[in-house]
Coordinates of C-alpha atoms and ligand atoms in Angstrom, one line a residue:
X16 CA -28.9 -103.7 33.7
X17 CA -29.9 -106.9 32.6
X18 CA -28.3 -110.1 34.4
X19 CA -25.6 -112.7 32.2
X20 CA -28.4 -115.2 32.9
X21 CA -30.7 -113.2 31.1
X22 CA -28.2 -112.1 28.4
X23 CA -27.6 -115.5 27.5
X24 CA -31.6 -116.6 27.1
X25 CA -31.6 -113.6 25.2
X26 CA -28.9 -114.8 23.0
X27 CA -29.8 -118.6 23.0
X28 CA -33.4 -117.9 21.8
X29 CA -32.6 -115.4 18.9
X30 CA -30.0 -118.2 18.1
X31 CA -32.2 -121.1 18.2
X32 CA -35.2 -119.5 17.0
X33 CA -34.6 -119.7 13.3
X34 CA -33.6 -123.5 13.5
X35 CA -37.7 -124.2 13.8
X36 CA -39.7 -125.6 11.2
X37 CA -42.7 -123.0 11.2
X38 CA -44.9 -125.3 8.9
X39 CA -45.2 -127.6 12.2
X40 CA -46.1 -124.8 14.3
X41 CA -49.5 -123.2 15.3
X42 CA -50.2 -119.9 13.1
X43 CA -52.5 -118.5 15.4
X44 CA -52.2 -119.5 18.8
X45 CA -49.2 -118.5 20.5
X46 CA -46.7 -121.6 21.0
X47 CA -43.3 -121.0 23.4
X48 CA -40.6 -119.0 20.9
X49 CA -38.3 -121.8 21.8
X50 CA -38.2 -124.7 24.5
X51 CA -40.9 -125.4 27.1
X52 CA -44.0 -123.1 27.8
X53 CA -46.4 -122.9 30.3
X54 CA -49.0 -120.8 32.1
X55 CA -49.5 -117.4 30.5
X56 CA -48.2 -114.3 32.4
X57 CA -48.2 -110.5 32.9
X58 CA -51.8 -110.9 30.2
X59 CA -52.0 -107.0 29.9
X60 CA -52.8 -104.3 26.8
X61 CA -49.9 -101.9 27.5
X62 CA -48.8 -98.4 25.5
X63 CA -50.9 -99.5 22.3
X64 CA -50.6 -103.6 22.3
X65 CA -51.6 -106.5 24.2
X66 CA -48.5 -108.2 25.6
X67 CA -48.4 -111.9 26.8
X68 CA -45.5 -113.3 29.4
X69 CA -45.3 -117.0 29.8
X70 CA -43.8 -119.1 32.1
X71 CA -40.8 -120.4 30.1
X72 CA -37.8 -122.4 29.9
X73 CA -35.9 -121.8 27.2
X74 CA -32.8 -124.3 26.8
X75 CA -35.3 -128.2 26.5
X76 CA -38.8 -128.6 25.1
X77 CA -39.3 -129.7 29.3
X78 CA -40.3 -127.6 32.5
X79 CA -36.5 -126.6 34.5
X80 CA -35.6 -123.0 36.2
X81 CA -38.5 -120.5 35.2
X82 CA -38.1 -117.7 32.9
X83 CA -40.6 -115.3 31.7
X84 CA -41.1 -115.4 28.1
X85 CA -42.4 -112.9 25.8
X86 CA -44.6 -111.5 23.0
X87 CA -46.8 -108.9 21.4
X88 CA -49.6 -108.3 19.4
X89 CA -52.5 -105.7 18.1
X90 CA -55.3 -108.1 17.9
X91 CA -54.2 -111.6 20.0
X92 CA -53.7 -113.3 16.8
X93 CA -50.3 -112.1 14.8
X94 CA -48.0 -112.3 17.3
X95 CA -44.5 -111.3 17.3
X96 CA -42.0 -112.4 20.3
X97 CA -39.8 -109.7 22.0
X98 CA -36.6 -111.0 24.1
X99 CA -37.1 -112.9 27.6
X100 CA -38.1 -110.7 29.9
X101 CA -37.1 -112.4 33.4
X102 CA -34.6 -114.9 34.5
X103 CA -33.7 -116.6 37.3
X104 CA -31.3 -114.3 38.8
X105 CA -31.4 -112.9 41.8
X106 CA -31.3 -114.5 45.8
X107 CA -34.9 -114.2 45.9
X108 CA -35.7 -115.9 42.5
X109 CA -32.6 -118.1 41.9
X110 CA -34.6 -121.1 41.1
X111 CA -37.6 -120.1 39.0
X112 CA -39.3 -116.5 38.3
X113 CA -43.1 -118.3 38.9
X114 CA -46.2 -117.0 37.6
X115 CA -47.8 -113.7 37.9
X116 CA -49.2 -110.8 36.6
X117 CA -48.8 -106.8 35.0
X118 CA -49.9 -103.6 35.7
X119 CA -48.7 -100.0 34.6
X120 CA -48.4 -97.3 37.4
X121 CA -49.5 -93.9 36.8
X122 CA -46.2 -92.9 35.7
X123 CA -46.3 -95.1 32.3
X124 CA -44.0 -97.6 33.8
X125 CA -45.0 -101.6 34.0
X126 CA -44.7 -103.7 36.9
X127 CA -44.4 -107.2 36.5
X128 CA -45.6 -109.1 39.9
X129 CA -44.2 -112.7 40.3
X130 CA -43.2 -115.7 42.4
X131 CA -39.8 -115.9 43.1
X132 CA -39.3 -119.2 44.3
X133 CA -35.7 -120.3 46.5
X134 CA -35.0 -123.3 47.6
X135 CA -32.7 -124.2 50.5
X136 CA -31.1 -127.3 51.9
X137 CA -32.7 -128.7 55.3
X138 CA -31.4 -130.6 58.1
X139 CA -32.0 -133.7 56.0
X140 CA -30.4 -133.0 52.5
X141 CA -33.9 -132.5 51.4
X142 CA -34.9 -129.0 49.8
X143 CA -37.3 -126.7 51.2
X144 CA -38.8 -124.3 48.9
X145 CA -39.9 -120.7 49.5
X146 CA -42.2 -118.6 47.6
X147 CA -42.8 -115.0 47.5
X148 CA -43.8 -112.3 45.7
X149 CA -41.5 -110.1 43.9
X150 CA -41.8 -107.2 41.6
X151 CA -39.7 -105.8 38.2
X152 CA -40.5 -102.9 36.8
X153 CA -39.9 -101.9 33.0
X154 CA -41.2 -100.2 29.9
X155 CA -42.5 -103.1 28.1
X156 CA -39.0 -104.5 26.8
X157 CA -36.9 -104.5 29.6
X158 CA -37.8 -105.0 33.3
X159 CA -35.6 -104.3 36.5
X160 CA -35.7 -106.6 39.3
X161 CA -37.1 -104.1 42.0
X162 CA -34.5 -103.8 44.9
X163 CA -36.7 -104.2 47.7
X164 CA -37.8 -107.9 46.9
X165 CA -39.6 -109.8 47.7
X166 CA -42.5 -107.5 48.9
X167 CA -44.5 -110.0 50.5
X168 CA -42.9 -113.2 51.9
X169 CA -44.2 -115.7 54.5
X170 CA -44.1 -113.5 57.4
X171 CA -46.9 -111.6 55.8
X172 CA -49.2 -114.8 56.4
X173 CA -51.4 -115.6 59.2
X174 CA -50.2 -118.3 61.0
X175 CA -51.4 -121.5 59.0
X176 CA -50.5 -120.2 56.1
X177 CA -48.2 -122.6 53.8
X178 CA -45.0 -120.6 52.9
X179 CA -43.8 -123.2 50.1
X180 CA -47.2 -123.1 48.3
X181 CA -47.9 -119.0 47.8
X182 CA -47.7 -118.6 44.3
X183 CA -49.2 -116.8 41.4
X184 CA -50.3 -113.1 42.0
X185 CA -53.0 -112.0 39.9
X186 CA -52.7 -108.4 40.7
X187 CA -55.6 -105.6 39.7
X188 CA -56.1 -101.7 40.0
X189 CA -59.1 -100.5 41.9
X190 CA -61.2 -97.2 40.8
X191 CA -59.5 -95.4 43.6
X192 CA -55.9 -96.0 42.4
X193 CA -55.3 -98.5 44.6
X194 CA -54.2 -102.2 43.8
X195 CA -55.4 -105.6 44.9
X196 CA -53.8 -108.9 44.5
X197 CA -55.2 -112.4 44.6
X198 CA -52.6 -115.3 45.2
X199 CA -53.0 -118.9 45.8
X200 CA -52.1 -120.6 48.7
X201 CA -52.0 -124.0 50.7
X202 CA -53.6 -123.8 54.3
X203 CA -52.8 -126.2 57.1
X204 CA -55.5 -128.9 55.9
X205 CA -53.7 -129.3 52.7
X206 CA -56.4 -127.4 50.8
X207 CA -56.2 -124.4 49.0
X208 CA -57.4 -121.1 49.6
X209 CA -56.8 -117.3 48.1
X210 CA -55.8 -115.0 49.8
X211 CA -56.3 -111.0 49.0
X212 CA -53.3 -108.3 49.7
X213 CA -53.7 -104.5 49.4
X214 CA -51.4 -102.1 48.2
X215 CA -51.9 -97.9 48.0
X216 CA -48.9 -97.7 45.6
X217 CA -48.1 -100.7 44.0
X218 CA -44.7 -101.4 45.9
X219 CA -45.7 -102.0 49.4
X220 CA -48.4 -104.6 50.0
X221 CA -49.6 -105.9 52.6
X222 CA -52.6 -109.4 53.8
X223 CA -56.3 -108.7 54.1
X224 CA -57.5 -111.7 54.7
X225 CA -58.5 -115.5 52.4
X226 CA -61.0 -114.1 50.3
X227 CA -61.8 -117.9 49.3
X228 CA -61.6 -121.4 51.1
X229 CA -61.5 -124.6 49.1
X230 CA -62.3 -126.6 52.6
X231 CA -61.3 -129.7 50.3
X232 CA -64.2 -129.3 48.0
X233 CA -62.6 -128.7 44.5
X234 CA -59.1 -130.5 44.8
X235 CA -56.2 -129.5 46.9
X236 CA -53.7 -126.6 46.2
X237 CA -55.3 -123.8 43.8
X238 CA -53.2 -122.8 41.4
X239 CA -53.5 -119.0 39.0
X240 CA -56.2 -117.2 40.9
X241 CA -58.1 -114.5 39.0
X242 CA -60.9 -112.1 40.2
X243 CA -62.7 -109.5 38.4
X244 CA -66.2 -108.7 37.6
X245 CA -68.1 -110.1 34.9
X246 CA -71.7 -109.0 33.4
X247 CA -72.8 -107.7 37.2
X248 CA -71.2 -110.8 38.9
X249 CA -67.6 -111.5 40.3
X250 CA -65.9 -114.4 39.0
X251 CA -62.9 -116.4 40.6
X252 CA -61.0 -118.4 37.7
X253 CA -58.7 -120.7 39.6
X254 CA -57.0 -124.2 38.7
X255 CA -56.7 -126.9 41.7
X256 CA -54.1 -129.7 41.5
X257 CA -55.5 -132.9 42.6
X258 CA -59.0 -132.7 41.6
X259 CA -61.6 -135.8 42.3
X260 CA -63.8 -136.5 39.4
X261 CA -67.7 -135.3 40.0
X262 CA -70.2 -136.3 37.5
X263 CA -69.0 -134.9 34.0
X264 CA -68.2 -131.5 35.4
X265 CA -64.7 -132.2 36.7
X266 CA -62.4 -134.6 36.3
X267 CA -59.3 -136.6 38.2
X268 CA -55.7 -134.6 38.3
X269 CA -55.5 -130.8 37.6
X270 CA -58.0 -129.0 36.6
X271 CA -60.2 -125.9 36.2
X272 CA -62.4 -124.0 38.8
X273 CA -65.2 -121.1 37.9
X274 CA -66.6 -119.7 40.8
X275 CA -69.5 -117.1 40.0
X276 CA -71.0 -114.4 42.9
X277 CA -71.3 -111.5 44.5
X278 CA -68.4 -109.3 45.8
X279 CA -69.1 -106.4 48.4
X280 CA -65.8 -104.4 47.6
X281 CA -66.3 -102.3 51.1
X282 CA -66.0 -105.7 52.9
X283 CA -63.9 -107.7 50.4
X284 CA -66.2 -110.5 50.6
X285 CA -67.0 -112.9 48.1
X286 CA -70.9 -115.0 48.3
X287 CA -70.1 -118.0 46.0
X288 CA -73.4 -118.9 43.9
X289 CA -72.3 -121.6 41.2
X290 CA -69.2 -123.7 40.2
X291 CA -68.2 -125.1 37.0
X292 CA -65.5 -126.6 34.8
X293 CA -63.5 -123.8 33.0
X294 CA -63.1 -126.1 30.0
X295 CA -64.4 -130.1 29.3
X296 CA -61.6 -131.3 27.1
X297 CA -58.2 -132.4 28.0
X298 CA -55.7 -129.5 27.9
X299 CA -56.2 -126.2 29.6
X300 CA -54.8 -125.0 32.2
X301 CA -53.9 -121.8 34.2
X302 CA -56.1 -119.1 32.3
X303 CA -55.3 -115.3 33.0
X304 CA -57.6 -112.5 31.5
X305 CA -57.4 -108.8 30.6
X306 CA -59.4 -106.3 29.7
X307 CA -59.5 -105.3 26.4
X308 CA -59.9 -101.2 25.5
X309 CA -63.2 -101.9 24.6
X310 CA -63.8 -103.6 27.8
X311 CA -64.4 -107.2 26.8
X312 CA -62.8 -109.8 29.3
X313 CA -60.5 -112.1 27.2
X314 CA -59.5 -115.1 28.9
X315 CA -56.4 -117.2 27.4
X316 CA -55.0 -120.8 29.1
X317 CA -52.1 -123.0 28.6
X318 CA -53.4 -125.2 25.9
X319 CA -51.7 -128.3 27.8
X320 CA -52.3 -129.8 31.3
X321 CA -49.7 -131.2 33.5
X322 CA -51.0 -134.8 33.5
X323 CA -50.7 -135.0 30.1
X324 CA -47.8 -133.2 28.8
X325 CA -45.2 -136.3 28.4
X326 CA -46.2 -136.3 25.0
X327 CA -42.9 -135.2 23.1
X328 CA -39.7 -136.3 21.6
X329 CA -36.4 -135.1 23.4
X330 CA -35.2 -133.8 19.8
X331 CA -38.0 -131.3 20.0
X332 CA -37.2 -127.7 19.9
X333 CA -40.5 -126.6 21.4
X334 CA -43.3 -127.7 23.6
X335 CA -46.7 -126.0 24.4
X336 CA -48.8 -123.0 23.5
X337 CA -51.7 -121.1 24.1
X338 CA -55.4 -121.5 23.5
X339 CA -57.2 -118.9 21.2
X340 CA -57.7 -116.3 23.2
X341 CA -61.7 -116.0 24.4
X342 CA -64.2 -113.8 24.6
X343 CA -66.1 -114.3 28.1
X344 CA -69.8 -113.7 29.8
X345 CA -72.0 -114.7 31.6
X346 CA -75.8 -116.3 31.0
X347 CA -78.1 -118.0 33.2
X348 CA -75.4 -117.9 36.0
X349 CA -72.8 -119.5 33.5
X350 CA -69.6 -118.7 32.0
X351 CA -69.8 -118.4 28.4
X352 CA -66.5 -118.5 26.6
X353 CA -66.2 -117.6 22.3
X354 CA -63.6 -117.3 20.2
X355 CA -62.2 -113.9 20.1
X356 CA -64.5 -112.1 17.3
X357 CA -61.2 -110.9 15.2
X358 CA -60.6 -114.8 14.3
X359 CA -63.5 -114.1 11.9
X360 CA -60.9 -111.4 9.8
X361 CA -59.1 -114.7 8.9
X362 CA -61.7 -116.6 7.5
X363 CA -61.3 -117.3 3.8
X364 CA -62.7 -120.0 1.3
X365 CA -65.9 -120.3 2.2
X366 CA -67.7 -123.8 1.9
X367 CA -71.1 -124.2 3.0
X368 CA -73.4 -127.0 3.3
X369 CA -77.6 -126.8 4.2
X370 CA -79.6 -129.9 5.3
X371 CA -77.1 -132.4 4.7
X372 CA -78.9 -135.9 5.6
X373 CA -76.6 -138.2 7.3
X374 CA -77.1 -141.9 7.9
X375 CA -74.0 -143.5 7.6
X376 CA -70.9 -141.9 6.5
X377 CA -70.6 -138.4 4.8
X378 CA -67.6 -137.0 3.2
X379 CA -68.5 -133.2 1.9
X380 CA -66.4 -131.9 -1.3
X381 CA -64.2 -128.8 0.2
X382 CA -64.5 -129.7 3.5
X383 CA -61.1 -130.7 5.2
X384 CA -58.2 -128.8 6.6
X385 CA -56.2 -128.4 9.7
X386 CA -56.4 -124.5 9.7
X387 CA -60.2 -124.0 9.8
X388 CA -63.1 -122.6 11.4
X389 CA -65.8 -124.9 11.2
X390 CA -69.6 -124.6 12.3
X391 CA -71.8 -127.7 12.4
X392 CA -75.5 -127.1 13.4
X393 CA -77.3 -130.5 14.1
X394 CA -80.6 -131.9 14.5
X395 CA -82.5 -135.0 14.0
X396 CA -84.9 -135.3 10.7
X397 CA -88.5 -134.8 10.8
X398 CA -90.6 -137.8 10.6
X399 CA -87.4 -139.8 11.2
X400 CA -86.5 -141.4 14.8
X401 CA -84.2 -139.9 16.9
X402 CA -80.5 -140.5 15.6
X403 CA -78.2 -142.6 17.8
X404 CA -74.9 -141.0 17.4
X405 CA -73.3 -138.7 15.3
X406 CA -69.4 -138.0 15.1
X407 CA -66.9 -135.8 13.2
X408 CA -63.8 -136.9 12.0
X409 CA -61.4 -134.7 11.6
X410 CA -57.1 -134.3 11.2
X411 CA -58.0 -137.6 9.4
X412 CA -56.1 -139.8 7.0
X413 CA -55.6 -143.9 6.3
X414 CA -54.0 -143.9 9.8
X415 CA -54.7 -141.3 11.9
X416 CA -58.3 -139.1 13.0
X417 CA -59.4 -137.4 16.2
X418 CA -63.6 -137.4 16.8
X419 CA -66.0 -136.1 18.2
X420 CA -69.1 -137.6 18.9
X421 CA -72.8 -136.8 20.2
X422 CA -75.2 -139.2 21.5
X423 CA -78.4 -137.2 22.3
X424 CA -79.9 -139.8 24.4
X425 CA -77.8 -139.4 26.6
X426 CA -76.6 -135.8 26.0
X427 CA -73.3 -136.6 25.7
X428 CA -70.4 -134.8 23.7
X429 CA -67.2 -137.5 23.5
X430 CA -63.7 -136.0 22.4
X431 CA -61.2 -138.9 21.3
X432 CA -58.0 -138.4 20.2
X433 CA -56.7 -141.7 20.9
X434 CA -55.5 -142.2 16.8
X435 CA -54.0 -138.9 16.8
X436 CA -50.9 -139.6 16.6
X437 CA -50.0 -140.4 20.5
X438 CA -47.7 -142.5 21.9
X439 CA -48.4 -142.5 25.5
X440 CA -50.4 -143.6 27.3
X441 CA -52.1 -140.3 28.5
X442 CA -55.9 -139.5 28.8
X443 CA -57.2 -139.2 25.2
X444 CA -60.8 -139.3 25.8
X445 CA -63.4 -136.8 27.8
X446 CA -67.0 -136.8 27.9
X447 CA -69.0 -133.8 28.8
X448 CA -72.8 -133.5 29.5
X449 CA -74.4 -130.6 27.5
X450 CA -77.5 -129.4 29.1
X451 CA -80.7 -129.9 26.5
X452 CA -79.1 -131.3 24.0
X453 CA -81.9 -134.7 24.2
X454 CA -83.3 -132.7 21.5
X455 CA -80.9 -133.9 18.9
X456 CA -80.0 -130.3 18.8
X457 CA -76.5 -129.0 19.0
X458 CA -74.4 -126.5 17.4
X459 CA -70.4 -127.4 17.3
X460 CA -68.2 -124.9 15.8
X461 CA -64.4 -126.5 15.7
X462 CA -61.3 -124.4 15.5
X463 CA -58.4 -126.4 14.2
X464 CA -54.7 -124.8 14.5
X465 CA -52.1 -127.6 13.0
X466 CA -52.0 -129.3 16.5
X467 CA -54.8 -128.0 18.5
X468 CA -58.9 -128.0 18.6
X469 CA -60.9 -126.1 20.3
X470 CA -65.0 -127.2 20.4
X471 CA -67.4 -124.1 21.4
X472 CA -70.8 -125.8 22.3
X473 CA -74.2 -124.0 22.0
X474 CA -72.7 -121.0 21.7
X475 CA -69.5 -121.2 24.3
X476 CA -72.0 -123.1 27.1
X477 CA -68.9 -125.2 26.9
X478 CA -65.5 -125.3 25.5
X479 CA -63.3 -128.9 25.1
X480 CA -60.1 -128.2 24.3
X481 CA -57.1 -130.9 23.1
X482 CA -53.9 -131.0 21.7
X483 CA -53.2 -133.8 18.4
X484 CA -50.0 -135.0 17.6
X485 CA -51.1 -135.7 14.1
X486 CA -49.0 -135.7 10.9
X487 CA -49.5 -132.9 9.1
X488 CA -50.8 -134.4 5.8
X489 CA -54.1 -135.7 8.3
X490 CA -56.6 -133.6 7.0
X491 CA -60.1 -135.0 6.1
X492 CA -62.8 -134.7 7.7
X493 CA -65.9 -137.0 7.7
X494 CA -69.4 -137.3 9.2
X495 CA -71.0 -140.5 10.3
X496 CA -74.5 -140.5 12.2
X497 CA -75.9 -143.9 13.8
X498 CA -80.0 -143.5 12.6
X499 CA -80.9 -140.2 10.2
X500 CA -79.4 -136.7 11.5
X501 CA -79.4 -133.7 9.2
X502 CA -76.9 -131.2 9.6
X503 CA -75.6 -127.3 8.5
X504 CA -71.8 -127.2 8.0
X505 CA -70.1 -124.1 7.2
X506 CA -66.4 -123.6 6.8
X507 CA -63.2 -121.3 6.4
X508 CA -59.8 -121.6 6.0
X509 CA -57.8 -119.6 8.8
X510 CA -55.1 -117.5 7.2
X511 CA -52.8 -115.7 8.6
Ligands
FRU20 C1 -49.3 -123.7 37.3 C2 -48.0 -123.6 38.0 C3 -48.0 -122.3 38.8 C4 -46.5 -121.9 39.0 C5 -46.0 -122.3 37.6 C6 -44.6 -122.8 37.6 O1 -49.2 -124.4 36.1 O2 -47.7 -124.7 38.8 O3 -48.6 -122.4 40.1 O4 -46.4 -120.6 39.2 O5 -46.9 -123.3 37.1 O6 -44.1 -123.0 36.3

């Protein structure tokens, strides 16, 4: 039976739906169906289609009491929403259903496995917040609260163990039958640490041990754990609030956390061997991953960050979405991230370009857009001295144009969407170091979705991801190189 506060989500999003201009909307990334989105939810392929929760509020294009939104889709690209499928209604979750994760039981059912968060008046007037994971159980439309919630609380924790920050269950099936889960949680120094719980039947669970200590390296509380194996290695996908900057790889505020090594499943322990940045650019956030049927790993974030999501008007009847979802691997001990291969079934209009010479500015007949798919391969000209700089301008008009620029010397790939249409006063800018590129050499391809880009470098070495407020009508691109570059462009049209 679902709950009246569900009922009326239910009714206020079918309602409101309609009232949204699509032609302002993404087409193929997955934006909130109405209201405020963020983290993605519950990523799972289930009887015959991927489905994708989000954390959701539906009434205000701002964050307020969590729901879990909803949607569906055969190839992560057409999507079509299905009603909310949680809602703040219960003792245990009365003020926010929190993220989590899916699984199906061997019975065909699907369990959704989530943070219910409660909040309760101190001493002091001041609130203080519980977490704890909760499970609801459905058929892929409808999901009942399970009546033996929450299944792990805080006296399941060791002693140390923060009870307010325990969030985010990332909850997988082992070849056995049994189930693991991986959640995120605050220890007494104020760092963050994940801690693993085992499970023989889905329903009762119970603490192993912290698989993972932060020990204050990579920020403070981590945020959206994820574990799986990747290419031979095991890989921890995690995003800490309260990160200090180091070098180019991370930056100040919240951010993302890849943690490649080994895993010895008899022992449950994890040998870390490298760290990196999930993504260089400004807004990404929270990725979960499933496995496909084919048995790719598909990674998908909330295109937004929390430091930098003040850019709306209160009018607005939606705020956030989704990156593209990504394809992921690993080489040479790094992550490797490209776009989802079906993208390329919604290519059309091909322009191409070999061997353009730029020195100066460059404007190529064809090539504009703000739904495209765009592959620049660049190198410096032979017999010519190294070029200084070279940028893309794209989203562009008389007033507006977001870049990206390249200065080999210092191999160093600049996003800037500072005249994108912003009016705050958030970070616009990010640099990121790409590794060999003092050859003049890079290859950029740019996926453009009406408010979003996404950069794949070299191949998915790195990702920069940013959001652009940018009128619609912003859509030429230019080239402009400092010194002689010469360059490949190739483009499509995204259609959906
Ligand atoms: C991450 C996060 C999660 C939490 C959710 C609340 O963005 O803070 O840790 O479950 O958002 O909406």
């Amino acid at each position: 039976m679902n709950s009246q506060t569900l009922r009326e989500a239910r009714r206020y999003e079918e309602a409101t739906e309609p009232l949204l201009n699509p032609a302002e909307r993404p087409s193929f990334h997955l934006a909130s169906r109405v209201g405020w989105m963020n983290d993605p939810n519950g990523f799972s392929y289930y009887k015959g289609q991927y489905h994708l929760f989000y954390q959701y509020h539906p009434y205000g294009p701002y964050w307020g009491p969590m729901h879990w939104g909803h949607a569906v889709s055969k190839d992560l690209l057409h999507w079509s929403y299905l009603p909310a499928a949680l809602a703040p209604d219960t003792p245990w979750d009365r003020d926010g259903c929190f993220s989590g994760s899916a699984f199906e039981l061997p019975d065909g059912r699907q369990v959704l496995m989530y943070t219910g968060v409660m909040k309760i008046p101190g001493a002091n007037g001041e609130f203080q917040e519980f977490q704890r994971q909760c499970l609801a159980v459905g058929d892929g439309l409808d999901y009942e609260k399970y009546a033996a919630n929450p299944v792990l609380d805080g006296d399941d924790l060791p002693l140390g163990c923060s009870r307010t920050d325990f969030r985010d269950p990332k909850v997988w099936k082992k070849a056995d039958g049994t189930y693991r889960c991986v959640v995120g949680n605050r220890s007494a120094d104020g760092s963050g640490q994940i801690l693993l719980f085992v499970s023989e039947n889905g329903f009762d669970w119970k603490y192993e041990k912290v698989l993972i200590k932060n020990d204050g390296r990579f920020g403070k509380m981590w945020e959206c754990p994820d574990f799986f194996s990747l290419d031979g290695k095991q890989v921890l996908l995690t995003s800490p609030q309260e990160m200090l900057p180091r070098g180019f790889e991370y930056h100040n505020g919240n951010g993302t956390l890849c943690l490649i090594g080994t895993y010895d499943e008899d022992t449950d322990t994890f040998r870390e061997e490298n760290d990196q940045s999930i993504d260089y650019g400004i807004d990404f956030y929270a990725p979960q991953t499933v496995m496909a049927p084919d048995g790719r790993r598909i990674m998908i974030g909330w295109m937004q960050n929390w430091d930098t999501c003040t850019m709306r008007e209160p009018e607005q009847m939606w705020y956030g979405q989704m990156s593209l979802p990504r394809e992921l691997s690993i080489r040479n001990g790094r992550l490797i991230q490209k776009p989802l291969r079906e993208l390329e079934a919604l290519r059309e209009d091909k322009v191409s370009y070999q061997k353009v010479e730029v020195n100066g500015e460059v404007r190529l007949n064809g090539v504009e857009g703000r739904k495209i798919d765009m592959e620049l391969r660049l190198s410096p000209v032979e017999g010519e001295p190294m070029y200084r700089k070279f940028a893309v301008r794209f989203a562009q008009n008389d007033m507006f144009y977001t870049a990206l620029s390249f200065r080999p010397q210092e191999a160093v790939l600049k996003i800037d969407r500072k005249f994108s249409g912003s009016r705050k006063a958030i970070i616009h800018q990010r640099r990121s170091l790409v590794q060999g590129s003092e050859s003049g050499k890079i290859k950029l391809r740019i996926i453009l979705d009406q408010c979003s880009v996404e950069v794949f470098v070299n191949d998915g070495i790195q990702v920069m991801t940013a959001t652009l407020y940018t009128d619609g009508d912003a859509r030429g691109i230019s080239f402009y190189a400092d010194g002689a570059a010469q360059m490949d462009v190739v483009k499509y049209e995204l259609k959906i």
